[in-house]
Short mmCIF file of C-alpha atoms in Angstrom, two decimals:
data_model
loop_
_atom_site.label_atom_id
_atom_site.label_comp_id
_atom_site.label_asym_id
_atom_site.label_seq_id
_atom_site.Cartn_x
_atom_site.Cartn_y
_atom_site.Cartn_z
CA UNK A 4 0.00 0.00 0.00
CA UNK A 5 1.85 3.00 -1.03
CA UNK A 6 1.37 6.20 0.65
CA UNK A 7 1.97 7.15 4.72
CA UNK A 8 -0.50 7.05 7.62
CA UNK A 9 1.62 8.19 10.36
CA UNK A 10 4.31 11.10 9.95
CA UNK A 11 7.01 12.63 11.55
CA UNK A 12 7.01 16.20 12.27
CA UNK A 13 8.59 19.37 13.72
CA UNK A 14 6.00 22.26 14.23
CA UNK A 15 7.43 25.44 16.38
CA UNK A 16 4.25 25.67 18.77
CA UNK A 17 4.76 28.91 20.64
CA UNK A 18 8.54 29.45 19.96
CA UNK A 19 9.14 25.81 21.01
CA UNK A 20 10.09 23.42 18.80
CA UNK A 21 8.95 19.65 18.97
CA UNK A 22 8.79 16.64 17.82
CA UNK A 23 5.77 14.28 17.29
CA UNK A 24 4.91 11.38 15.47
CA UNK A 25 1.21 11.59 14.27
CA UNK A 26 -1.23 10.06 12.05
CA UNK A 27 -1.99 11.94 8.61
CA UNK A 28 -5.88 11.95 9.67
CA UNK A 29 -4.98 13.84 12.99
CA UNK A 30 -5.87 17.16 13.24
CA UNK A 31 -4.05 20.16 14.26
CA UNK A 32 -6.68 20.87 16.95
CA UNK A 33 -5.93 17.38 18.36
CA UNK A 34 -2.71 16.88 17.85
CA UNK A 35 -2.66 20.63 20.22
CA UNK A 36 -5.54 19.42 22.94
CA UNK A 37 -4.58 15.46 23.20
CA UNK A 38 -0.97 15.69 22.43
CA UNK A 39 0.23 18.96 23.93
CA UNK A 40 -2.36 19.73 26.70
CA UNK A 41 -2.91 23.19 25.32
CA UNK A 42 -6.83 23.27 25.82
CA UNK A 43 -7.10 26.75 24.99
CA UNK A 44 -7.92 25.43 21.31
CA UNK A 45 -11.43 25.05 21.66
CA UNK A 46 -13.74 23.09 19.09
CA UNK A 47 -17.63 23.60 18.42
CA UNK A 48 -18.71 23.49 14.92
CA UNK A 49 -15.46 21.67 13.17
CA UNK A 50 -16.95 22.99 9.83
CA UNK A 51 -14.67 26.58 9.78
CA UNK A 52 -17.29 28.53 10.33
CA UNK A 53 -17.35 29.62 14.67
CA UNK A 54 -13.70 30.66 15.11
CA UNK A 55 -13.28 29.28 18.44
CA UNK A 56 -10.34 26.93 17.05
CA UNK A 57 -8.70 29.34 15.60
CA UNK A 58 -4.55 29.25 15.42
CA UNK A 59 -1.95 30.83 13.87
CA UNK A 60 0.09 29.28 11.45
CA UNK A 61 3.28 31.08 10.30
CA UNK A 62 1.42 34.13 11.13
CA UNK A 63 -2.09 32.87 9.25
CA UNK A 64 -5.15 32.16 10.80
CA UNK A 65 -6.44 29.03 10.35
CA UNK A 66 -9.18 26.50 11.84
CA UNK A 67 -7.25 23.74 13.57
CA UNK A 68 -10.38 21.99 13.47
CA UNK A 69 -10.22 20.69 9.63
CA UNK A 70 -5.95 21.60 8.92
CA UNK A 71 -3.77 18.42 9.42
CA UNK A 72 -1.40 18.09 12.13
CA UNK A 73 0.87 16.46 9.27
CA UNK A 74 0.65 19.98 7.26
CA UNK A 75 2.34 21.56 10.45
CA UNK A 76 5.77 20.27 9.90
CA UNK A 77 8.26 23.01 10.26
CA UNK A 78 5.80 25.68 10.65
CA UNK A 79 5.00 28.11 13.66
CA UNK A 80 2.15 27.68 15.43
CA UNK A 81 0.86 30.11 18.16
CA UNK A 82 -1.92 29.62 20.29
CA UNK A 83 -3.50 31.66 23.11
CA UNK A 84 -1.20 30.06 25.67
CA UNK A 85 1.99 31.78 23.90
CA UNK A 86 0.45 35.12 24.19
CA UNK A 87 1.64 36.44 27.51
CA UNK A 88 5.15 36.89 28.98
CA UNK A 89 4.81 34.72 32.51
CA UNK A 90 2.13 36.57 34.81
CA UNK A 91 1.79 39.81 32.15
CA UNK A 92 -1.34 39.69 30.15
CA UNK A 93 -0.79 40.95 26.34
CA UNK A 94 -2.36 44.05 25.43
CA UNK A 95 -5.27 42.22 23.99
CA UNK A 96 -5.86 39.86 26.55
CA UNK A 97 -5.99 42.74 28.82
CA UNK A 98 -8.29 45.02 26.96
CA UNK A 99 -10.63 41.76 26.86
CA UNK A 100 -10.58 41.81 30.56
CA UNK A 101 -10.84 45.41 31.10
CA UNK A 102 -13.67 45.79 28.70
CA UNK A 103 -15.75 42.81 29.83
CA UNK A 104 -15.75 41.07 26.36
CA UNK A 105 -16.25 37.71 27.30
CA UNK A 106 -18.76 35.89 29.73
CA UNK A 107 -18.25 31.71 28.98
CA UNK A 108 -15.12 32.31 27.32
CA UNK A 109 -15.60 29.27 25.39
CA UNK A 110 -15.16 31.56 22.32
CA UNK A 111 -12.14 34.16 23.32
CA UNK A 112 -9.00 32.30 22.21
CA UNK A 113 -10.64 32.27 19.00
CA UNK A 114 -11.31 35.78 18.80
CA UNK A 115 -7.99 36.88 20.46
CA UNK A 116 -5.96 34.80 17.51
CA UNK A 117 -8.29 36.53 15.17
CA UNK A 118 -8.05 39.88 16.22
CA UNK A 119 -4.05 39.58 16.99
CA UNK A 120 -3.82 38.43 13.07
CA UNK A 121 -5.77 41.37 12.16
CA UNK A 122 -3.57 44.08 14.54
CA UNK A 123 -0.31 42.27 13.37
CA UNK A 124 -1.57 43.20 9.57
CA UNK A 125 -3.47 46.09 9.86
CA UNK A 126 -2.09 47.99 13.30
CA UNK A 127 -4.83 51.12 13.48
CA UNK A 128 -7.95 49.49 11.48
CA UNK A 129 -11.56 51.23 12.13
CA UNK A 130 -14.41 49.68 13.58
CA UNK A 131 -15.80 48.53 10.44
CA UNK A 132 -12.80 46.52 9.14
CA UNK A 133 -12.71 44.58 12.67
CA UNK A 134 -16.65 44.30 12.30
CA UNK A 135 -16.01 42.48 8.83
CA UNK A 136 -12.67 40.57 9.82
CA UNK A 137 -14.40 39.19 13.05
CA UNK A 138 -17.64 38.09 11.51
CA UNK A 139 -15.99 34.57 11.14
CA UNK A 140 -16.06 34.41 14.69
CA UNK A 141 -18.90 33.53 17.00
CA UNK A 142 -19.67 34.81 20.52
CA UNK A 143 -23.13 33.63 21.85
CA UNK A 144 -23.03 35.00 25.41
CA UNK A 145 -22.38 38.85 25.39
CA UNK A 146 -22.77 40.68 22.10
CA UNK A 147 -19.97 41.97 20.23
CA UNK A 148 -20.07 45.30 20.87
CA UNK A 149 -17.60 44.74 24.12
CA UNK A 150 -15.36 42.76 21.64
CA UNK A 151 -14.42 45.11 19.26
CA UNK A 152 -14.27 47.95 21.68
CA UNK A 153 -11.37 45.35 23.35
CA UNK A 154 -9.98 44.98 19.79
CA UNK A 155 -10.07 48.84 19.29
CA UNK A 156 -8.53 49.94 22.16
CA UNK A 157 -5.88 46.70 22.37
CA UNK A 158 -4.83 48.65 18.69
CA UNK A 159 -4.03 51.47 20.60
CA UNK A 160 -2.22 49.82 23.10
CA UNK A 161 0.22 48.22 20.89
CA UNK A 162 0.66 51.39 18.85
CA UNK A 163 1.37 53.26 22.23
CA UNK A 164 4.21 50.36 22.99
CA UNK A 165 7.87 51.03 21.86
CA UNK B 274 -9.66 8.08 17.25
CA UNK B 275 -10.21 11.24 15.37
CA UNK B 276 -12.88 13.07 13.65
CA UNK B 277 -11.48 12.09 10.00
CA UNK B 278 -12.00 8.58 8.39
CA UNK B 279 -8.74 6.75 7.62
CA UNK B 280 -6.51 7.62 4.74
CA UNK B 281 -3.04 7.55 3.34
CA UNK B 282 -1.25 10.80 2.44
CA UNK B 283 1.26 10.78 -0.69
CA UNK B 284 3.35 13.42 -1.41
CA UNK B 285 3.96 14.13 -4.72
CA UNK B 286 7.50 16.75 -5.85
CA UNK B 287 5.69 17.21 -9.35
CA UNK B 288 2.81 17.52 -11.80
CA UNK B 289 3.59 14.68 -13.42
CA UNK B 290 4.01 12.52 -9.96
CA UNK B 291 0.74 13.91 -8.74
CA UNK B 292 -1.71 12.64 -12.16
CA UNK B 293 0.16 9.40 -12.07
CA UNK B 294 -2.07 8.56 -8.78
CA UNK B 295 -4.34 10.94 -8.75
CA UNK B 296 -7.67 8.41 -9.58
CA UNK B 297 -11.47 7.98 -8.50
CA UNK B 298 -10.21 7.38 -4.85
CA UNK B 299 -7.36 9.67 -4.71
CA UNK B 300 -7.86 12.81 -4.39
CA UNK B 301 -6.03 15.89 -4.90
CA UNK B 302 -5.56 18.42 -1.73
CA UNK B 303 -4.04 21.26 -1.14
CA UNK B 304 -5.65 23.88 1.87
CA UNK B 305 -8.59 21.48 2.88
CA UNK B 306 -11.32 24.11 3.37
CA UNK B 307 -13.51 21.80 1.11
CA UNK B 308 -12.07 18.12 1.20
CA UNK B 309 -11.69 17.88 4.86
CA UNK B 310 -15.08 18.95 5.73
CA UNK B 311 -16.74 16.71 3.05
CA UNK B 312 -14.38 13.61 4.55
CA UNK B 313 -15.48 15.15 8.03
CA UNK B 314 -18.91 14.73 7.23
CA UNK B 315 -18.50 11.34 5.31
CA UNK B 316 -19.49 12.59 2.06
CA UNK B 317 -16.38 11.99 0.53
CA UNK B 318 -14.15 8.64 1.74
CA UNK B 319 -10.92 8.60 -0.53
CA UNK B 320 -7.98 5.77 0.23
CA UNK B 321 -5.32 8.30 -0.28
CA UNK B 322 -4.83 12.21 -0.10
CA UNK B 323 -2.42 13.64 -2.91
CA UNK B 324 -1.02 16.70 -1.26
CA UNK B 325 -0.13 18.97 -4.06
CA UNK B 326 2.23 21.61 -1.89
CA UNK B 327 5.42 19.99 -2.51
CA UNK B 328 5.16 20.45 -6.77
CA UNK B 329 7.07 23.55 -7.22
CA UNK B 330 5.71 26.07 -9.66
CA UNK B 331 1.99 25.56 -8.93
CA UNK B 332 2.20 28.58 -6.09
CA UNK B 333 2.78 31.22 -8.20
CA UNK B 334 0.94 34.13 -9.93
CA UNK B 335 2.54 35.57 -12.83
CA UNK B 336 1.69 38.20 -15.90
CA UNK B 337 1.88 37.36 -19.56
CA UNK B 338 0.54 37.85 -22.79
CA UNK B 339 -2.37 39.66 -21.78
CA UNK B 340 -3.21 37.37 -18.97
CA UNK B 341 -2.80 36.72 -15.73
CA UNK B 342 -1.76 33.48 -14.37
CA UNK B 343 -2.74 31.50 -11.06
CA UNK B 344 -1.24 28.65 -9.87
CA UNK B 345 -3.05 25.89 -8.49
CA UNK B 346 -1.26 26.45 -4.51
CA UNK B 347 -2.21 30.05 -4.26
CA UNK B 348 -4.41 30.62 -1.83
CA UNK B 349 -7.34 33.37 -1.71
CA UNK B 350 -5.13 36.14 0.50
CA UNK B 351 -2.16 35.31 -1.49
CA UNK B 352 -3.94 35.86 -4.59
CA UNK B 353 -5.66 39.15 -3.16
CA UNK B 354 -2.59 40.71 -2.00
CA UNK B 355 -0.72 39.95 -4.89
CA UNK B 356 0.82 43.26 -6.70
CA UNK B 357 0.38 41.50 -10.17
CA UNK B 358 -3.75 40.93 -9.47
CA UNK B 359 -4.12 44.37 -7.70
CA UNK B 360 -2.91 46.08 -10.78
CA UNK B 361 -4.08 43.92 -13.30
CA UNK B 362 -7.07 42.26 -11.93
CA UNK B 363 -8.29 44.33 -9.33
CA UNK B 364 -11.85 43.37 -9.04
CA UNK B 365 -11.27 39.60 -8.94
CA UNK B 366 -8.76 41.34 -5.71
CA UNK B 367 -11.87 42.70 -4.26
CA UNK B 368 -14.01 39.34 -5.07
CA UNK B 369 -11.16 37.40 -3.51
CA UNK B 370 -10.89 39.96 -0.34
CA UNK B 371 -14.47 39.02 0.95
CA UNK B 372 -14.52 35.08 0.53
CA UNK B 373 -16.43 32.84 3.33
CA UNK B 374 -13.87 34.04 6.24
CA UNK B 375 -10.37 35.41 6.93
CA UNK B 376 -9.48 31.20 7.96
CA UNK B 377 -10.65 29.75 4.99
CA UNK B 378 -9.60 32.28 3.01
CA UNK B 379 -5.91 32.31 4.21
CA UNK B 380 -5.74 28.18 3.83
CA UNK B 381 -8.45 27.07 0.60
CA UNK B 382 -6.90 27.70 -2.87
CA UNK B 383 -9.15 29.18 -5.70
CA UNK B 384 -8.15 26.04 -7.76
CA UNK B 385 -9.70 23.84 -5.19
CA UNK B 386 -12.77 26.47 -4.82
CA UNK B 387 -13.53 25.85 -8.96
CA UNK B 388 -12.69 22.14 -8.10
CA UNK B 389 -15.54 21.78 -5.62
CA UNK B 390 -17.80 23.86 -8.12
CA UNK B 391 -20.02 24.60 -4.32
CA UNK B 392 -23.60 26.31 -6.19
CA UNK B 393 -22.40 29.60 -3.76
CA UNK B 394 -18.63 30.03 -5.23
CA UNK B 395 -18.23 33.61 -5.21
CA UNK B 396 -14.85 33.28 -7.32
CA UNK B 397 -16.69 30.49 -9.93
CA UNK B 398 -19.46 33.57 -10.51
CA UNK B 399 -16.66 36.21 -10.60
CA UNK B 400 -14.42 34.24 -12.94
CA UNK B 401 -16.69 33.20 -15.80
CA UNK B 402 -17.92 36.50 -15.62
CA UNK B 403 -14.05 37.11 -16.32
CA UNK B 404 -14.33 34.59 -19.35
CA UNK B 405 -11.17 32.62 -17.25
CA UNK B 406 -10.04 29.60 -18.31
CA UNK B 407 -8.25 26.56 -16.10
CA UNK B 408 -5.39 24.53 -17.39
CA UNK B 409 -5.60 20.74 -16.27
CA UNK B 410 -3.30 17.96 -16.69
CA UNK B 411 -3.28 14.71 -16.79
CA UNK B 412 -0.98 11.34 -17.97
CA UNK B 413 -1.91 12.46 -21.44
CA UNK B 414 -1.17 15.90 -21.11
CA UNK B 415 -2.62 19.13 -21.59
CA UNK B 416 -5.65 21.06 -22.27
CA UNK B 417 -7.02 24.11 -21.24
CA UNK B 418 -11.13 25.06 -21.11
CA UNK B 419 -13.47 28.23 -19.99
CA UNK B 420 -14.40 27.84 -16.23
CA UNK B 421 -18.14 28.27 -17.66
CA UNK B 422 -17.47 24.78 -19.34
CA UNK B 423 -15.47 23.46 -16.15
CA UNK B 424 -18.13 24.37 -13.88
CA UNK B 425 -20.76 21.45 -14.50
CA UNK B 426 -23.62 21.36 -11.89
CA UNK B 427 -23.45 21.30 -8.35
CA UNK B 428 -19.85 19.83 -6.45
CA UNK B 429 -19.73 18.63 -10.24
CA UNK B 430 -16.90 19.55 -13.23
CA UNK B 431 -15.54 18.65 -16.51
CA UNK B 432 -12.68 17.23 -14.37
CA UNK B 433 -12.01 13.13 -14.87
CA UNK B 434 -10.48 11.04 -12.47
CA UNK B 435 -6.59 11.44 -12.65
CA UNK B 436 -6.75 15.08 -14.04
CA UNK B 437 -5.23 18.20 -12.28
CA UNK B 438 -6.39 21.51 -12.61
CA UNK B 439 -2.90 23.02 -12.46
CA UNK B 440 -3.64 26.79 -13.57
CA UNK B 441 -6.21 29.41 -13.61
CA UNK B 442 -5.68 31.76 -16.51
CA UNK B 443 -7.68 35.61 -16.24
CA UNK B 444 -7.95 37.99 -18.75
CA UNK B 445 -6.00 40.69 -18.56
CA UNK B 446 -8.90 43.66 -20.03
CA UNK B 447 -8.59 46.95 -19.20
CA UNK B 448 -11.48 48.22 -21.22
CA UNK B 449 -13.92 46.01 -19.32
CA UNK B 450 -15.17 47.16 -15.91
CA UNK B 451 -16.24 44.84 -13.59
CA UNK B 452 -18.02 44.78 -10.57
CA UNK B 453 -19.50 42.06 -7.78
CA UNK B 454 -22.13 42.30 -5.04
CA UNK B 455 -23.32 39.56 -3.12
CA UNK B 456 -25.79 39.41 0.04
CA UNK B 457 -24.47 37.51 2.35
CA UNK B 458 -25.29 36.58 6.11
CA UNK B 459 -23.54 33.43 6.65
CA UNK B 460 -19.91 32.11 5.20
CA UNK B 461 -21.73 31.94 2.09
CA UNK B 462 -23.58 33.82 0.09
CA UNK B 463 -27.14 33.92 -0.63
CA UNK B 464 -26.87 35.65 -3.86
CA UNK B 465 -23.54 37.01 -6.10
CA UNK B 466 -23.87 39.21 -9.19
CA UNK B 467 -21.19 39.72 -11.29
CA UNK B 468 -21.26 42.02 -14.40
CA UNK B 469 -18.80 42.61 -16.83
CA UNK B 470 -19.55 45.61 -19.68
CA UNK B 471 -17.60 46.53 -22.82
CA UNK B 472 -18.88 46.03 -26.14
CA UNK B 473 -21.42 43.78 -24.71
CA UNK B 474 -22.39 42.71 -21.26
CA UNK B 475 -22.63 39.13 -19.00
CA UNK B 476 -24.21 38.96 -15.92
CA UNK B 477 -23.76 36.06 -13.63
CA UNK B 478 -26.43 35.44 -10.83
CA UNK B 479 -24.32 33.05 -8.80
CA UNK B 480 -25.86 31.60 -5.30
CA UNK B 481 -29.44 31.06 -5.51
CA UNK B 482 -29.53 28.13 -8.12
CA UNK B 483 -27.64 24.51 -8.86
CA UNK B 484 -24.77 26.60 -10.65
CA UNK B 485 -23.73 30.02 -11.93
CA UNK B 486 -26.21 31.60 -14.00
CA UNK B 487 -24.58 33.34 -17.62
CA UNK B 488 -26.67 35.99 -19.23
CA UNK B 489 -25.78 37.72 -22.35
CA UNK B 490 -26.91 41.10 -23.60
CA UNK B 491 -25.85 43.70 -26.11
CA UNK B 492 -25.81 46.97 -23.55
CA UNK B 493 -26.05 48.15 -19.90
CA UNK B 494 -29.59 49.79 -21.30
CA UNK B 495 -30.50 46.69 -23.04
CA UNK B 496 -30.77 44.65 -19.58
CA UNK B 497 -34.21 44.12 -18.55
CA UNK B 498 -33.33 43.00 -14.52
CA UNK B 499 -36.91 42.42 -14.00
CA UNK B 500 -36.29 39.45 -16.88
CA UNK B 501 -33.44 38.01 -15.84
CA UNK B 502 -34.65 37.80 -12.09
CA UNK B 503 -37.66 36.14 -13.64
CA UNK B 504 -35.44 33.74 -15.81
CA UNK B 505 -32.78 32.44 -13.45
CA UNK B 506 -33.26 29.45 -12.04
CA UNK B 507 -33.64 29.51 -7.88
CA UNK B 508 -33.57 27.18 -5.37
CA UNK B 509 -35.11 27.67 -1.78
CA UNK B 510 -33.62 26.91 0.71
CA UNK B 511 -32.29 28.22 4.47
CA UNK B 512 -31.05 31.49 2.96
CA UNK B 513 -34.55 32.56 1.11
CA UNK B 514 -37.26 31.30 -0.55
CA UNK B 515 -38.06 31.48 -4.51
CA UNK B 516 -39.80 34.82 -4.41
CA UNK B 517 -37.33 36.28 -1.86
CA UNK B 518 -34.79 35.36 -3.96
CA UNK B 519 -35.69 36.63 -7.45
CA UNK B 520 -36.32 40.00 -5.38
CA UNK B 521 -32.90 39.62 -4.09
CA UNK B 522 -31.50 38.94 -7.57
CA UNK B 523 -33.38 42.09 -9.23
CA UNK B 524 -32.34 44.51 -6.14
CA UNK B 525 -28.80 43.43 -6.56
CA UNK B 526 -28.38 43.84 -9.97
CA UNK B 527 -29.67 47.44 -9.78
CA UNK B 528 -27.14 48.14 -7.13
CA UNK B 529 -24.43 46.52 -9.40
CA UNK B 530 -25.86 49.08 -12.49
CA UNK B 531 -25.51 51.46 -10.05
CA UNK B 532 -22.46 51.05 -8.97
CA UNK B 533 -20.63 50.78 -12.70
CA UNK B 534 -22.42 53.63 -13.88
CA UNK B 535 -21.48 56.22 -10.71
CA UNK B 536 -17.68 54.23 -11.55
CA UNK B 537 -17.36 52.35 -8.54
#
């Protein structure tokens, strides 16, 4: 039978790099909940349409739901959990916080990934371009207005740093 | 374990690698937005998955002779912030720019978007209304085709077992303007309207039926919208039914008129 079902590979997950063996049909989002224990990768609707397992991959967002762990091979991968340094919260993490833009949470990492993919792009967007980059995403528990106030101000945080 | 059925993976370095097993139960894949959720779902079940981004050449886009040329790797944001498609193609930019979401577009290819010829394709709608054309290979060789021809009927094409579409080929026309509006709610639309005007003019109601939709007419003043919302063909379903969506399909097409003629 030609072809391979399990594959070696060496994904950078938040500036760490490792070394797994995994089957092709594993996905990223399993590979990073069952294999790694980072259960800030959430999954609900493993069809790419709620967000809440979104990643970064070599700087992309993606839905580790339906990408293949096997297609992570040398790449950099950044989750939630590589987003603050020790006990300091980054900027967006905070502004979430500070602007009450969560309830369940079930759905932040996914909009945190989103919107730091969006700032790392586009550093001072308006309201309607996080509106329209964030409609991928879906919150069920507070409204979104509290979101993309977080996002807007967590811009202006990061512009403010030096 | 796992939420995908059992396959192989085979990883071909070239075109020619990749038709050679490409067949009825191996199946091309590049970014997945499509495949995997079909295999997810267990609408699809293939033996083997050919993954195509290890063939160099087929991530490029590139200018000449009048057209513009996509390669079968290049994703929706890579195509949309290309320099070559801004200048050249800059409404297929703007199509490409507002596809299902920033994930899928930043992972699905618009090769495997014509490949999966899904009824809502907003680039299948934008790209016959472009008069594109898709290069395909297989063990035989070559041969190249309008994406109105490849796109057959619903999640159906011109493509046979053991072909590849390799390239998408656009039109370079700077005397025809272009424009696309779609209302859309969900990741997909419920209606796209493409119109292209020089010496004559095609509209394409994407969305609402089994396929895109091609009309034909001489001028911008010679298109009766009334007709052609009365003509296409319209499916109900979640997004609208039949009489919603023929008023959909009327109102959109005025806004598209409208938008060409103030030079939007």
């Amino acid at each position: 039978m030609i072809g391979a079902d399990v594959v070696e590979i060496a994904p950078v997950i938040n500036d760490r790099e490792v070394f797994l063996s995994v089957p092709v049909r594993m996905t990223l989002a399993e590979m990073l909940r069952d294999r790694l224990d980072l259960f800030g990768v959430k999954l609900s609707c493993e069809m790419q349409v709620c967000g809440v397992c979104t990643v970064l991959v070599d700087g992309q967002p993606v839905s580790s739901c339906t990408y293949l762990a096997a297609d992570a091979d040398g790449r950099r991968v950044s989750t939630i959990e590589g987003l603050a340094e020790g006990e300091q919260l980054h900027p967006l993490q905070q502004a979430f916080v500070d602007h009450f833009a969560l309830q369940c949470g079930f759905c932040t990492p996914g909009f945190i990934m989103m919107a730091k993919h969006l700032l790392d792009r586009s550093p001072d967007p308006t309201r309607d371009e996080v509106v329209e980059y964030l409609d991928g995403n879906l919150c069920r528990c507070t409204g979104y207005a509290p979101i993309v106030d977080a996002v807007l101000d967590a811009a202006g945080r990061l512009r403010a740093e030096p | 374990m796992g939420v995908l059925p059992a396959f192989r993976l085979l990883r071909p370095r070239s075109v020619s690698e990749a038709v050679g097993w490409l067949n009825y139960d191996r199946l091309a894949y590049a970014g997945g937005t499509e495949l995997l959720l079909a295999m997810r779902e267990g609408l699809l079940r293939p033996t083997h998955l050919v993954d195509l981004k290890g063939i160099e050449g087929l991530g490029s886009v590139e200018e000449s002779s009048g057209e513009v040329t996509i390669g079968a790797l290049v994703t929706h944001t890579q195509a949309a912030d290309h320099p070559i498609v801004g200048a050249r193609l800059p409404g297929l930019a703007g199509v490409l720019q507002r596809v299902g979401n920033p994930r899928v577009r930043a992972t699905g290819t618009l090769a495997g978007n014509l490949c999966f010829a899904e009824p809502r394709s907003d680039v299948a709608a934008a790209l016959i209304a472009q008069e594109g054309e898709v290069e395909i290979a297989s063990p035989q060789g070559r041969r190249r085709m309008a994406v109105r021809d490849f796109v057959v009927g619903p999640y159906s094409t011109a493509l046979e077992p053991g072909e590849l579409l390799t390239r998408i080929h656009v039109p370079i026309r700077p005397d025809v303007r272009f424009v696309y509006v779609k209302h859309q709610t969900a990741e997909r639309p419920a209606l796209g309207v493409a119109l292209s005007v020089n010496s004559h003019v095609s509209v394409v109601v994407g969305a609402v039926g089994l396929s895109p939709q091609a009309f034909e007419v001489g001028s911008l003043s010679a298109l009766d919208v009334a007709e052609v919302a009365a003509r296409v063909e319209v499916v109900p379903d979640l997004t609208g039914s039949e009489e919603y969506k023929r008023h959909l399909v009327e109102v959109y097409l005025r806004r598209a008129i409208g938008r060409l003629e103030r030079g939007e």
